[in-house]
Amino acid sequence: MYQKIYDVVEKRGRVKTGIFLNGEETGLKYLAEEDCFFYPDGKKAKETAGELLKKTVADAVETGVVKVGNQEIFVETYEKNPRLVILGGGHVSIPVAEIGKLLGFHITVMDDREDFVTKERFPQADERITGDFETLPEKIPPYENAWYVVVTRGHLGDSACARAILKRPFAYFGMIGSKTKVRITREKLLAEGFTEDQVNSIHAPIGLPIGGQMPAEIAVSIMAEIVQEKNRHFRTYCDEEVEAAIRLGAAGTMVTIIEKKGSSPRGTGSKMFVFRDGRTVGSIGGGKVEFEAGKYASQVQAVETRIYELGQGKGDLGMICGGTVRVLFEPVNAGKNMPGLA
């Protein structure tokens, strides 16, 4: 199950899952991007349960517990390897690429002028692509966790890029330009049959309004807006050590924070993997909370949740921060996670 999740998020950059936390279907898990179900005990679930899980995952926008009547479902959005795709190699693109690289993005720069996408001009870029913007669909594969910055030199280039981007998944799409340039592109897209919702998803003019005039200042406003959008919702952080343990085929227990109240060292979606021999990788916050959760994980036979309190003197856990975390335990038995619906 987790092997599949990590494979898909590596390929697509973003995936969503959901798991029942209570009731007869406790433990039934759904991976949206592959439209498949996993049940640790090999049982089959009712079709109505599967449909509820699908809809809840589709509607959720961030990692957290969703309540549907008496049913609790934990939905996770996994993200990794964000790609910043800069379309246009002009003077603003250079600092955008520099700041994007500093923030951990994979950088792609595309322009229809070969001398604008050289290694000397963009040494930090992971990919430099020369080609007409009409060829974007062939030059740049679709990717869920892609952040598009359109900074071409004219509305023809803008329209070609927008046409391609609006037909594929994206995390963010921003377009630079004057009000006139943006208006012309918008009118053209609407005339071509794109909906108001699609056109309104474009951040134009691009960037936060911080009054930037110089290329570097404009780049700061663009990347500030991208960071703001990126952090608007809780996501599940893909811990490399946890992922490595799963890829090695280790058996054990996945421990995940599904809810927190008050202060806690780690947020919702934080994970720790506990091997059968008690070793751990990843973290749900350290201290005695993590110790107790790790000790309990070795006894887990089925999906279940527990609540740990973090306040000084509460539950004798000795943490200096106040609050509680609710923790999900999922047994991971290599090769035994079976898909299926009745």
mmCIF file of C-alpha atoms in Angstrom:
data_model
loop_
_atom_site.group_PDB
_atom_site.id
_atom_site.type_symbol
_atom_site.label_atom_id
_atom_site.label_comp_id
_atom_site.label_asym_id
_atom_site.label_seq_id
_atom_site.Cartn_x
_atom_site.Cartn_y
_atom_site.Cartn_z
ATOM 1 C CA MET A 1 0.000 0.000 0.000
ATOM 2 C CA TYR A 2 2.561 2.596 1.081
ATOM 3 C CA GLN A 3 4.970 1.394 -1.598
ATOM 4 C CA LYS A 4 2.292 2.235 -4.162
ATOM 5 C CA ILE A 5 1.590 5.626 -2.592
ATOM 6 C CA TYR A 6 5.260 6.610 -2.676
ATOM 7 C CA ASP A 7 5.655 5.346 -6.250
ATOM 8 C CA VAL A 8 2.748 7.486 -7.444
ATOM 9 C CA VAL A 9 3.756 10.632 -5.566
ATOM 10 C CA GLU A 10 7.293 10.291 -6.951
ATOM 11 C CA LYS A 11 5.876 10.155 -10.462
ATOM 12 C CA ARG A 12 3.125 12.776 -10.155
ATOM 13 C CA GLY A 13 4.301 15.041 -7.320
ATOM 14 C CA ARG A 14 0.934 15.001 -5.546
ATOM 15 C CA VAL A 15 -1.502 12.266 -4.477
ATOM 16 C CA LYS A 16 -4.535 11.998 -2.190
ATOM 17 C CA THR A 17 -5.548 9.129 0.044
ATOM 18 C CA GLY A 18 -8.358 8.492 2.508
ATOM 19 C CA ILE A 19 -8.858 5.873 5.228
ATOM 20 C CA PHE A 20 -11.836 4.969 7.423
ATOM 21 C CA LEU A 21 -11.032 5.475 11.105
ATOM 22 C CA ASN A 22 -14.144 3.862 12.607
ATOM 23 C CA GLY A 23 -17.075 1.589 11.843
ATOM 24 C CA GLU A 24 -17.208 -1.710 9.966
ATOM 25 C CA GLU A 25 -14.886 -0.448 7.248
ATOM 26 C CA THR A 26 -12.074 0.694 9.559
ATOM 27 C CA GLY A 27 -8.790 0.436 7.676
ATOM 28 C CA LEU A 28 -10.198 0.605 4.152
ATOM 29 C CA LYS A 29 -7.882 2.963 2.284
ATOM 30 C CA TYR A 30 -8.300 4.673 -1.090
ATOM 31 C CA LEU A 31 -5.620 6.037 -3.422
ATOM 32 C CA ALA A 32 -7.357 8.559 -5.666
ATOM 33 C CA GLU A 33 -4.814 8.911 -8.467
ATOM 34 C CA GLU A 34 -4.853 5.147 -9.136
ATOM 35 C CA ASP A 35 -8.537 4.716 -8.225
ATOM 36 C CA CYS A 36 -7.683 1.696 -6.073
ATOM 37 C CA PHE A 37 -8.566 0.459 -2.589
ATOM 38 C CA PHE A 38 -6.464 -1.319 0.037
ATOM 39 C CA TYR A 39 -7.727 -3.364 2.951
ATOM 40 C CA PRO A 40 -4.996 -4.650 5.306
ATOM 41 C CA ASP A 41 -6.984 -7.725 6.388
ATOM 42 C CA GLY A 42 -7.801 -8.790 2.865
ATOM 43 C CA LYS A 43 -11.507 -8.202 3.459
ATOM 44 C CA LYS A 44 -13.758 -6.671 0.847
ATOM 45 C CA ALA A 45 -15.784 -3.544 1.481
ATOM 46 C CA LYS A 46 -19.285 -2.610 0.481
ATOM 47 C CA GLU A 47 -19.575 -0.571 -2.703
ATOM 48 C CA THR A 48 -21.389 2.217 -0.823
ATOM 49 C CA ALA A 49 -18.434 2.532 1.553
ATOM 50 C CA GLY A 50 -16.055 2.824 -1.362
ATOM 51 C CA GLU A 51 -18.159 5.537 -2.996
ATOM 52 C CA LEU A 52 -18.287 7.518 0.256
ATOM 53 C CA LEU A 53 -14.526 7.277 0.583
ATOM 54 C CA LYS A 54 -14.006 8.378 -3.026
ATOM 55 C CA LYS A 55 -16.255 11.411 -2.675
ATOM 56 C CA THR A 56 -14.739 12.488 0.638
ATOM 57 C CA VAL A 57 -11.208 12.310 -0.767
ATOM 58 C CA ALA A 58 -12.227 14.210 -3.903
ATOM 59 C CA ASP A 59 -13.865 17.018 -1.912
ATOM 60 C CA ALA A 60 -11.122 17.448 0.715
ATOM 61 C CA VAL A 61 -8.544 20.185 0.128
ATOM 62 C CA GLU A 62 -6.009 19.403 2.851
ATOM 63 C CA THR A 63 -4.686 16.744 5.202
ATOM 64 C CA GLY A 64 -6.995 16.146 8.161
ATOM 65 C CA VAL A 65 -9.951 14.241 9.613
ATOM 66 C CA VAL A 66 -13.288 14.644 7.836
ATOM 67 C CA LYS A 67 -16.545 13.693 9.588
ATOM 68 C CA VAL A 68 -19.478 12.411 7.537
ATOM 69 C CA GLY A 69 -22.297 11.715 9.978
ATOM 70 C CA ASN A 70 -20.829 9.276 12.503
ATOM 71 C CA GLN A 71 -18.097 8.235 10.075
ATOM 72 C CA GLU A 72 -14.551 9.555 10.439
ATOM 73 C CA ILE A 73 -12.199 9.591 7.446
ATOM 74 C CA PHE A 74 -8.588 10.703 7.500
ATOM 75 C CA VAL A 75 -7.647 12.316 4.188
ATOM 76 C CA GLU A 76 -4.037 13.005 3.245
ATOM 77 C CA THR A 77 -2.594 15.067 0.417
ATOM 78 C CA TYR A 78 1.013 14.042 -0.199
ATOM 79 C CA GLU A 79 3.314 16.437 -2.019
ATOM 80 C CA LYS A 80 6.969 16.296 -3.015
ATOM 81 C CA ASN A 81 9.327 17.424 -5.764
ATOM 82 C CA PRO A 82 7.571 20.704 -6.672
ATOM 83 C CA ARG A 83 8.414 21.876 -10.184
ATOM 84 C CA LEU A 84 8.649 25.543 -11.080
ATOM 85 C CA VAL A 85 8.063 25.937 -14.819
ATOM 86 C CA ILE A 86 9.133 29.374 -16.077
ATOM 87 C CA LEU A 87 7.806 30.121 -19.552
ATOM 88 C CA GLY A 88 9.843 32.963 -20.992
ATOM 89 C CA GLY A 89 13.538 33.596 -20.417
ATOM 90 C CA GLY A 90 13.542 37.372 -19.998
ATOM 91 C CA HIS A 91 15.069 39.558 -17.313
ATOM 92 C CA VAL A 92 12.469 38.731 -14.614
ATOM 93 C CA SER A 93 12.877 34.982 -15.153
ATOM 94 C CA ILE A 94 16.488 34.950 -13.964
ATOM 95 C CA PRO A 95 15.828 35.998 -10.317
ATOM 96 C CA VAL A 96 12.612 33.896 -10.306
ATOM 97 C CA ALA A 97 14.731 30.834 -11.134
ATOM 98 C CA GLU A 98 17.332 31.768 -8.515
ATOM 99 C CA ILE A 99 14.782 32.222 -5.725
ATOM 100 C CA GLY A 100 12.847 29.129 -6.814
ATOM 101 C CA LYS A 101 15.973 27.005 -6.593
ATOM 102 C CA LEU A 102 16.721 28.401 -3.144
ATOM 103 C CA LEU A 103 13.214 27.339 -2.074
ATOM 104 C CA GLY A 104 13.731 23.770 -3.240
ATOM 105 C CA PHE A 105 11.904 23.745 -6.571
ATOM 106 C CA HIS A 106 12.976 21.743 -9.611
ATOM 107 C CA ILE A 107 13.468 24.490 -12.216
ATOM 108 C CA THR A 108 12.430 24.322 -15.874
ATOM 109 C CA VAL A 109 12.896 27.328 -18.184
ATOM 110 C CA MET A 110 11.445 27.446 -21.700
ATOM 111 C CA ASP A 111 11.732 30.107 -24.398
ATOM 112 C CA ASP A 112 11.394 30.211 -28.170
ATOM 113 C CA ARG A 113 14.764 31.983 -28.416
ATOM 114 C CA GLU A 114 17.749 29.680 -28.027
ATOM 115 C CA ASP A 115 20.063 32.361 -26.657
ATOM 116 C CA PHE A 116 17.595 33.094 -23.828
ATOM 117 C CA VAL A 117 17.803 29.604 -22.297
ATOM 118 C CA THR A 118 21.545 29.028 -22.120
ATOM 119 C CA LYS A 119 23.415 27.456 -19.226
ATOM 120 C CA GLU A 120 25.245 30.744 -18.694
ATOM 121 C CA ARG A 121 21.943 32.605 -18.355
ATOM 122 C CA PHE A 122 20.239 29.973 -16.167
ATOM 123 C CA PRO A 123 22.960 27.932 -14.412
ATOM 124 C CA GLN A 124 20.542 26.905 -11.654
ATOM 125 C CA ALA A 125 17.921 25.447 -14.029
ATOM 126 C CA ASP A 126 17.443 21.673 -14.049
ATOM 127 C CA GLU A 127 15.949 21.816 -17.547
ATOM 128 C CA ARG A 128 16.413 24.401 -20.299
ATOM 129 C CA ILE A 129 14.050 23.987 -23.235
ATOM 130 C CA THR A 130 14.027 25.802 -26.564
ATOM 131 C CA GLY A 131 10.853 25.725 -28.618
ATOM 132 C CA ASP A 132 7.772 27.582 -29.705
ATOM 133 C CA PHE A 133 5.274 27.904 -26.856
ATOM 134 C CA GLU A 134 2.704 26.082 -28.972
ATOM 135 C CA THR A 135 4.859 22.965 -28.470
ATOM 136 C CA LEU A 136 4.633 23.124 -24.669
ATOM 137 C CA PRO A 137 2.392 20.005 -24.439
ATOM 138 C CA GLU A 138 5.061 17.933 -26.206
ATOM 139 C CA LYS A 139 8.069 19.542 -24.514
ATOM 140 C CA ILE A 140 6.876 19.505 -20.877
ATOM 141 C CA PRO A 141 4.941 16.462 -19.543
ATOM 142 C CA PRO A 142 1.909 17.048 -17.282
ATOM 143 C CA TYR A 143 2.686 16.994 -13.553
ATOM 144 C CA GLU A 144 0.343 17.422 -10.575
ATOM 145 C CA ASN A 145 2.730 19.488 -8.424
ATOM 146 C CA ALA A 146 3.697 21.988 -11.128
ATOM 147 C CA TRP A 147 3.875 25.749 -10.555
ATOM 148 C CA TYR A 148 3.711 27.731 -13.807
ATOM 149 C CA VAL A 149 5.083 31.256 -14.175
ATOM 150 C CA VAL A 150 4.263 32.753 -17.575
ATOM 151 C CA VAL A 151 6.550 35.677 -18.377
ATOM 152 C CA THR A 152 6.653 35.683 -22.186
ATOM 153 C CA ARG A 153 7.270 38.833 -24.173
ATOM 154 C CA GLY A 154 3.788 39.127 -25.684
ATOM 155 C CA HIS A 155 0.140 38.111 -25.527
ATOM 156 C CA LEU A 156 0.585 35.519 -28.309
ATOM 157 C CA GLY A 157 3.056 33.617 -26.144
ATOM 158 C CA ASP A 158 0.849 34.086 -23.105
ATOM 159 C CA SER A 159 -2.182 32.692 -24.934
ATOM 160 C CA ALA A 160 -0.276 29.657 -26.212
ATOM 161 C CA CYS A 161 0.995 28.872 -22.709
ATOM 162 C CA ALA A 162 -2.372 29.448 -21.046
ATOM 163 C CA ARG A 163 -4.139 27.254 -23.584
ATOM 164 C CA ALA A 164 -1.804 24.356 -22.784
ATOM 165 C CA ILE A 165 -1.695 24.843 -18.997
ATOM 166 C CA LEU A 166 -5.472 25.047 -18.545
ATOM 167 C CA LYS A 167 -5.793 21.631 -20.163
ATOM 168 C CA ARG A 168 -3.525 19.944 -17.613
ATOM 169 C CA PRO A 169 -3.219 19.691 -13.817
ATOM 170 C CA PHE A 170 -1.341 22.433 -12.000
ATOM 171 C CA ALA A 171 -0.764 23.699 -8.463
ATOM 172 C CA TYR A 172 -0.403 27.324 -9.553
ATOM 173 C CA PHE A 173 -0.568 29.317 -12.779
ATOM 174 C CA GLY A 174 0.481 32.963 -12.778
ATOM 175 C CA MET A 175 0.923 35.344 -15.711
ATOM 176 C CA ILE A 176 2.817 38.614 -15.804
ATOM 177 C CA GLY A 177 1.726 41.603 -17.809
ATOM 178 C CA SER A 178 -0.103 44.888 -17.961
ATOM 179 C CA LYS A 179 -3.857 45.074 -17.451
ATOM 180 C CA THR A 180 -4.274 45.377 -21.230
ATOM 181 C CA LYS A 181 -2.120 42.334 -21.941
ATOM 182 C CA VAL A 182 -3.951 40.278 -19.315
ATOM 183 C CA ARG A 183 -7.347 41.436 -20.638
ATOM 184 C CA ILE A 184 -6.508 40.465 -24.221
ATOM 185 C CA THR A 185 -5.365 37.001 -23.157
ATOM 186 C CA ARG A 186 -8.429 36.522 -20.959
ATOM 187 C CA GLU A 187 -10.847 37.521 -23.741
ATOM 188 C CA LYS A 188 -9.132 35.216 -26.188
ATOM 189 C CA LEU A 189 -9.353 32.232 -23.830
ATOM 190 C CA LEU A 190 -13.044 32.819 -23.125
ATOM 191 C CA ALA A 191 -13.725 33.095 -26.853
ATOM 192 C CA GLU A 192 -11.994 29.759 -27.366
ATOM 193 C CA GLY A 193 -14.405 28.054 -24.971
ATOM 194 C CA PHE A 194 -12.546 28.042 -21.662
ATOM 195 C CA THR A 195 -14.855 28.632 -18.701
ATOM 196 C CA GLU A 196 -14.888 31.590 -16.335
ATOM 197 C CA ASP A 197 -13.708 29.295 -13.526
ATOM 198 C CA GLN A 198 -10.749 28.122 -15.588
ATOM 199 C CA VAL A 199 -9.735 31.646 -16.563
ATOM 200 C CA ASN A 200 -10.245 32.909 -13.017
ATOM 201 C CA SER A 201 -7.796 30.281 -11.738
ATOM 202 C CA ILE A 202 -4.988 32.280 -13.368
ATOM 203 C CA HIS A 203 -3.103 34.639 -11.036
ATOM 204 C CA ALA A 204 -2.942 37.738 -13.215
ATOM 205 C CA PRO A 205 -1.341 40.094 -12.711
ATOM 206 C CA ILE A 206 1.101 37.700 -11.077
ATOM 207 C CA GLY A 207 2.625 38.146 -7.620
ATOM 208 C CA LEU A 208 1.774 39.835 -4.337
ATOM 209 C CA PRO A 209 1.268 43.619 -4.602
ATOM 210 C CA ILE A 210 4.423 44.769 -2.837
ATOM 211 C CA GLY A 211 5.209 47.584 -5.272
ATOM 212 C CA GLY A 212 8.217 45.919 -6.899
ATOM 213 C CA GLN A 213 9.800 47.684 -9.876
ATOM 214 C CA MET A 214 13.181 46.025 -10.384
ATOM 215 C CA PRO A 215 13.356 42.466 -11.815
ATOM 216 C CA ALA A 216 14.530 41.045 -8.494
ATOM 217 C CA GLU A 217 11.712 42.808 -6.624
ATOM 218 C CA ILE A 218 9.140 41.479 -9.092
ATOM 219 C CA ALA A 219 10.645 38.002 -8.667
ATOM 220 C CA VAL A 220 10.266 38.293 -4.884
ATOM 221 C CA SER A 221 6.580 39.194 -5.280
ATOM 222 C CA ILE A 222 6.025 36.226 -7.625
ATOM 223 C CA MET A 223 7.735 33.694 -5.380
ATOM 224 C CA ALA A 224 6.083 35.163 -2.271
ATOM 225 C CA GLU A 225 2.677 34.489 -3.834
ATOM 226 C CA ILE A 226 3.734 30.963 -4.754
ATOM 227 C CA VAL A 227 4.912 30.283 -1.190
ATOM 228 C CA GLN A 228 1.632 31.700 0.116
ATOM 229 C CA GLU A 229 -0.381 29.400 -2.158
ATOM 230 C CA LYS A 230 1.856 26.426 -1.413
ATOM 231 C CA ASN A 231 1.304 26.792 2.336
ATOM 232 C CA ARG A 232 -2.388 27.680 2.222
ATOM 233 C CA HIS A 233 -3.422 24.138 3.194
ATOM 234 C CA PHE A 234 -1.931 21.392 5.383
ATOM 235 C CA ARG A 235 -0.083 18.752 3.357
ATOM 236 C CA THR A 236 1.583 15.497 4.342
ATOM 237 C CA TYR A 237 5.357 15.873 4.314
ATOM 238 C CA CYS A 238 7.113 12.972 2.591
ATOM 239 C CA ASP A 239 9.872 12.044 5.037
ATOM 240 C CA GLU A 240 12.755 10.540 3.043
ATOM 241 C CA GLU A 241 13.769 8.101 5.781
ATOM 242 C CA VAL A 242 10.216 6.797 6.163
ATOM 243 C CA GLU A 243 9.902 6.426 2.401
ATOM 244 C CA ALA A 244 13.249 4.597 2.228
ATOM 245 C CA ALA A 245 12.106 2.090 4.859
ATOM 246 C CA ILE A 246 8.960 1.343 2.868
ATOM 247 C CA ARG A 247 10.905 0.987 -0.379
ATOM 248 C CA LEU A 248 13.186 -1.570 1.298
ATOM 249 C CA GLY A 249 10.093 -3.686 1.966
ATOM 250 C CA ALA A 250 10.295 -3.382 5.744
ATOM 251 C CA ALA A 251 7.460 -4.694 7.902
ATOM 252 C CA GLY A 252 6.303 -2.639 10.856
ATOM 253 C CA THR A 253 3.792 0.047 11.802
ATOM 254 C CA MET A 254 3.190 3.455 10.232
ATOM 255 C CA VAL A 255 2.406 6.031 12.928
ATOM 256 C CA THR A 256 0.748 9.268 11.764
ATOM 257 C CA ILE A 257 -0.530 12.366 13.556
ATOM 258 C CA ILE A 258 -4.114 12.780 12.326
ATOM 259 C CA GLU A 259 -5.237 15.592 14.631
ATOM 260 C CA LYS A 260 -3.668 18.000 17.082
ATOM 261 C CA LYS A 261 -5.084 20.459 19.594
ATOM 262 C CA GLY A 262 -3.013 23.176 21.142
ATOM 263 C CA SER A 263 0.736 23.277 20.727
ATOM 264 C CA SER A 264 2.742 20.283 19.508
ATOM 265 C CA PRO A 265 6.210 19.878 17.955
ATOM 266 C CA ARG A 266 4.931 18.256 14.737
ATOM 267 C CA GLY A 267 1.850 18.885 12.638
ATOM 268 C CA THR A 268 -0.945 16.823 11.168
ATOM 269 C CA GLY A 269 0.362 14.290 8.655
ATOM 270 C CA SER A 270 3.749 13.847 10.367
ATOM 271 C CA LYS A 271 4.876 10.219 10.219
ATOM 272 C CA MET A 272 7.116 7.767 12.026
ATOM 273 C CA PHE A 273 7.769 4.208 10.873
ATOM 274 C CA VAL A 274 8.373 1.630 13.596
ATOM 275 C CA PHE A 275 10.208 -1.549 12.554
ATOM 276 C CA ARG A 276 9.269 -4.902 14.053
ATOM 277 C CA ASP A 277 12.398 -4.784 16.234
ATOM 278 C CA GLY A 278 11.441 -1.382 17.685
ATOM 279 C CA ARG A 279 13.762 0.814 15.623
ATOM 280 C CA THR A 280 12.176 3.985 14.266
ATOM 281 C CA VAL A 281 12.655 6.446 11.430
ATOM 282 C CA GLY A 282 10.830 9.736 10.986
ATOM 283 C CA SER A 283 9.230 11.614 13.869
ATOM 284 C CA ILE A 284 5.886 12.594 15.371
ATOM 285 C CA GLY A 285 7.492 15.095 17.731
ATOM 286 C CA GLY A 286 10.108 13.407 19.879
ATOM 287 C CA GLY A 287 10.057 13.075 23.643
ATOM 288 C CA LYS A 288 8.024 10.634 25.656
ATOM 289 C CA VAL A 289 4.997 10.947 23.336
ATOM 290 C CA GLU A 290 7.067 9.486 20.528
ATOM 291 C CA PHE A 291 8.553 6.896 22.872
ATOM 292 C CA GLU A 292 5.125 5.724 24.064
ATOM 293 C CA ALA A 293 3.741 5.651 20.520
ATOM 294 C CA GLY A 294 6.761 3.682 19.324
ATOM 295 C CA LYS A 295 6.446 1.188 22.153
ATOM 296 C CA TYR A 296 2.750 0.689 21.471
ATOM 297 C CA ALA A 297 3.314 0.348 17.703
ATOM 298 C CA SER A 298 5.019 -3.027 18.166
ATOM 299 C CA GLN A 299 1.714 -4.426 19.503
ATOM 300 C CA VAL A 300 -0.491 -3.142 16.669
ATOM 301 C CA GLN A 301 -2.317 -5.814 14.701
ATOM 302 C CA ALA A 302 -5.000 -3.693 12.983
ATOM 303 C CA VAL A 303 -5.643 -0.062 12.088
ATOM 304 C CA GLU A 304 -6.519 1.974 15.184
ATOM 305 C CA THR A 305 -6.123 5.397 16.760
ATOM 306 C CA ARG A 306 -4.958 6.619 20.147
ATOM 307 C CA ILE A 307 -4.799 10.018 21.840
ATOM 308 C CA TYR A 308 -1.622 11.273 23.487
ATOM 309 C CA GLU A 309 -1.553 14.347 25.712
ATOM 310 C CA LEU A 310 1.380 16.745 25.549
ATOM 311 C CA GLY A 311 0.875 19.056 28.520
ATOM 312 C CA GLN A 312 3.196 19.005 31.508
ATOM 313 C CA GLY A 313 1.839 16.533 34.035
ATOM 314 C CA LYS A 314 -0.879 15.198 31.713
ATOM 315 C CA GLY A 315 -0.543 11.476 31.245
ATOM 316 C CA ASP A 316 2.951 11.720 32.756
ATOM 317 C CA LEU A 317 4.367 12.437 29.299
ATOM 318 C CA GLY A 318 6.504 15.316 30.509
ATOM 319 C CA MET A 319 6.278 17.610 27.472
ATOM 320 C CA ILE A 320 6.632 21.354 28.054
ATOM 321 C CA CYS A 321 4.095 22.285 25.359
ATOM 322 C CA GLY A 322 0.380 22.003 26.049
ATOM 323 C CA GLY A 323 -2.079 20.152 23.860
ATOM 324 C CA THR A 324 -2.919 16.713 22.524
ATOM 325 C CA VAL A 325 -2.255 14.702 19.393
ATOM 326 C CA ARG A 326 -4.391 11.937 17.971
ATOM 327 C CA VAL A 327 -2.317 9.219 16.353
ATOM 328 C CA LEU A 328 -3.171 6.655 13.669
ATOM 329 C CA PHE A 329 -1.454 3.238 13.713
ATOM 330 C CA GLU A 330 -1.366 1.200 10.486
ATOM 331 C CA PRO A 331 0.332 -2.204 10.345
ATOM 332 C CA VAL A 332 2.551 -2.552 7.291
ATOM 333 C CA ASN A 333 3.108 -6.168 6.279
ATOM 334 C CA ALA A 334 5.240 -6.328 3.160
ATOM 335 C CA GLY A 335 3.276 -7.830 0.284
ATOM 336 C CA LYS A 336 0.014 -8.254 2.205
ATOM 337 C CA ASN A 337 -1.949 -5.098 1.400
ATOM 338 C CA MET A 338 -4.720 -6.382 -0.850
ATOM 339 C CA PRO A 339 -6.950 -4.202 -3.029
ATOM 340 C CA GLY A 340 -10.606 -4.948 -3.567
ATOM 341 C CA LEU A 341 -14.226 -3.933 -3.312
ATOM 342 C CA ALA A 342 -17.244 -6.198 -2.993
#
